[in-house]
């Protein structure tokens, strides 16, 4: 992990915090090319009620529009949580050169945890993967968010059924 990776992961964390403020799972992504952030994204699944509104996909879509091609061969994607299978597929198909993620995802991570689709040699493209950059900070965002959700549910349950 280098200072550049830490810097851009902090930018992805800023995106994740935007998601959190609108009660979305706090996951953020930025795409960097030639030392410049060319795209940003944060989860909008609940807001837009679209299963594909993941931070990575939104950022990839924006980056492709900005550079005018679907090939992001010189880009690095920074994301606060290890990509899921859908996002890993989009990363491979858009030819992202490098993926740097924060927290590992034991339930859906496809950049090394459950499998590694990004470095799978059977595909015609592989991305370099660096995991665990600012892992604790990225993981804590998720932990705090889900803890808050559970507490809210518990409060609502007590209000609905005060005898419990």
C-alpha positions as semicolon CSV with decimal commas, in nm:
position;residue;x (nm);y (nm);z (nm)
1;X;0,000;0,000;0,000
2;X;0,141;0,335;-0,099
3;X;0,047;0,692;-0,010
4;X;-0,131;0,740;-0,342
5;X;-0,355;0,440;-0,269
6;X;-0,433;0,577;0,077
7;X;-0,514;0,922;-0,066
8;X;-0,759;0,792;-0,325
9;X;-0,915;0,545;-0,081
10;X;-0,993;0,843;0,142
11;X;-1,173;0,994;-0,159
12;X;-1,371;0,670;-0,196
13;X;-1,455;0,689;0,177
14;X;-1,592;1,041;0,118
15;X;-1,821;0,889;-0,147
16;X;-1,926;0,613;0,095
17;X;-2,021;0,875;0,352
18;X;-2,246;1,042;0,093
19;X;-2,430;0,710;0,061
20;X;-2,464;0,683;0,437
21;X;-2,625;1,029;0,465
22;X;-2,910;0,907;0,243
23;X;-2,943;0,573;0,429
24;X;-2,766;0,373;0,160
25;X;-2,509;0,108;0,249
26;X;-2,191;0,318;0,276
27;X;-1,985;0,200;-0,016
28;X;-1,799;0,447;-0,235
29;X;-1,579;0,431;-0,541
30;X;-1,353;0,659;-0,741
31;X;-1,177;0,593;-1,070
32;X;-0,839;0,751;-1,131
33;X;-0,659;0,787;-1,461
34;X;-0,336;0,981;-1,521
35;X;-0,340;1,111;-1,164
36;X;-0,691;1,257;-1,193
37;X;-1,023;1,138;-1,054
38;X;-1,235;1,084;-1,365
39;X;-1,542;0,936;-1,194
40;X;-1,704;0,887;-0,855
41;X;-1,992;0,678;-0,733
42;X;-2,169;0,565;-0,420
43;X;-2,441;0,311;-0,361
44;X;-2,786;0,418;-0,478
45;X;-2,962;0,081;-0,470
46;X;-3,228;0,180;-0,218
47;X;-3,271;0,533;-0,353
48;X;-3,318;0,422;-0,712
49;X;-3,458;0,074;-0,635
50;X;-3,217;-0,071;-0,891
51;X;-3,012;-0,379;-0,805
52;X;-2,730;-0,263;-1,030
53;X;-2,684;0,080;-0,867
54;X;-2,361;-0,024;-0,695
55;X;-2,085;0,233;-0,640
56;X;-1,845;0,060;-0,880
57;X;-2,093;0,031;-1,166
58;X;-2,202;0,392;-1,135
59;X;-1,839;0,506;-1,135
60;X;-1,750;0,282;-1,433
61;X;-2,044;0,417;-1,630
62;X;-1,945;0,777;-1,554
63;X;-1,578;0,710;-1,641
64;X;-1,666;0,554;-1,977
65;X;-1,881;0,854;-2,066
66;X;-1,608;1,096;-1,959
67;X;-1,326;0,933;-2,156
68;X;-1,548;0,840;-2,450
69;X;-1,474;0,467;-2,455
70;X;-1,577;0,151;-2,272
71;X;-1,210;0,058;-2,229
72;X;-1,061;0,186;-1,903
73;X;-0,722;0,023;-1,965
74;X;-0,517;0,284;-1,778
75;X;-0,755;0,336;-1,489
76;X;-0,745;0,236;-1,123
77;X;-1,071;0,181;-0,938
78;X;-1,071;0,248;-0,565
79;X;-1,365;0,105;-0,372
80;X;-1,431;0,081;0,001
81;X;-1,560;-0,279;-0,010
82;X;-1,431;-0,575;-0,207
83;X;-1,628;-0,600;-0,534
84;X;-1,919;-0,843;-0,565
85;X;-1,947;-1,082;-0,864
86;X;-2,152;-0,832;-1,069
87;X;-1,906;-0,548;-1,012
88;X;-1,605;-0,773;-1,065
89;X;-1,753;-0,876;-1,400
90;X;-1,803;-0,513;-1,500
91;X;-1,446;-0,433;-1,397
92;X;-1,312;-0,714;-1,617
93;X;-1,536;-0,619;-1,910
94;X;-1,438;-0,252;-1,892
95;X;-1,069;-0,349;-1,880
96;X;-0,986;-0,160;-1,559
97;X;-0,612;-0,197;-1,505
98;X;-0,602;-0,201;-1,126
99;X;-0,849;-0,239;-0,839
100;X;-0,775;-0,121;-0,486
101;X;-1,031;-0,204;-0,220
102;X;-1,066;-0,137;0,152
103;X;-1,265;-0,393;0,349
104;X;-1,285;-0,760;0,257
105;X;-1,636;-0,897;0,199
106;X;-1,676;-1,246;0,348
107;X;-2,028;-1,282;0,202
108;X;-1,978;-1,165;-0,156
109;X;-1,618;-1,068;-0,224
110;X;-1,494;-1,171;-0,567
111;X;-1,149;-1,012;-0,557
112;X;-0,994;-1,286;-0,346
113;X;-1,228;-1,376;-0,060
114;X;-1,483;-1,615;-0,214
115;X;-1,306;-1,626;-0,549
116;X;-1,096;-1,391;-0,756
117;X;-1,273;-1,301;-1,078
118;X;-1,043;-1,003;-1,133
119;X;-0,729;-1,212;-1,174
120;X;-0,894;-1,517;-1,334
121;X;-0,671;-1,623;-1,623
122;X;-0,961;-1,781;-1,815
123;X;-1,089;-1,429;-1,892
124;X;-0,933;-1,219;-2,166
125;X;-0,848;-0,944;-1,913
126;X;-0,712;-0,946;-1,561
127;X;-0,687;-0,653;-1,321
128;X;-0,417;-0,612;-1,063
129;X;-0,576;-0,633;-0,715
130;X;-0,467;-0,466;-0,393
131;X;-0,687;-0,535;-0,091
132;X;-0,705;-0,406;0,263
133;X;-0,618;-0,039;0,200
134;X;-0,756;0,156;0,499
135;X;-0,940;-0,167;0,575
136;X;-1,030;-0,079;0,933
137;X;-1,177;0,261;0,842
138;X;-1,375;0,115;0,550
139;X;-1,501;-0,177;0,758
140;X;-1,598;0,048;1,048
141;X;-1,824;0,252;0,818
142;X;-2,019;-0,062;0,737
143;X;-2,020;-0,194;1,093
144;X;-2,151;0,135;1,232
145;X;-2,414;0,163;0,958
146;X;-2,557;-0,185;1,016
147;X;-2,542;-0,144;1,395
148;X;-2,748;0,175;1,359
149;X;-3,000;-0,005;1,133
150;X;-3,039;-0,289;1,386
151;X;-3,091;-0,042;1,672
152;X;-3,357;0,145;1,473
153;X;-3,539;-0,182;1,399
154;X;-3,524;-0,277;1,766
155;X;-3,667;0,064;1,869
156;X;-3,952;0,032;1,619
157;X;-4,031;-0,317;1,745
158;X;-4,048;-0,197;2,106
159;X;-4,276;0,093;2,008
160;X;-4,504;-0,140;1,811
161;X;-4,517;-0,402;2,087
162;X;-4,433;-0,230;2,419
163;X;-4,486;-0,554;2,617
164;X;-4,176;-0,712;2,463
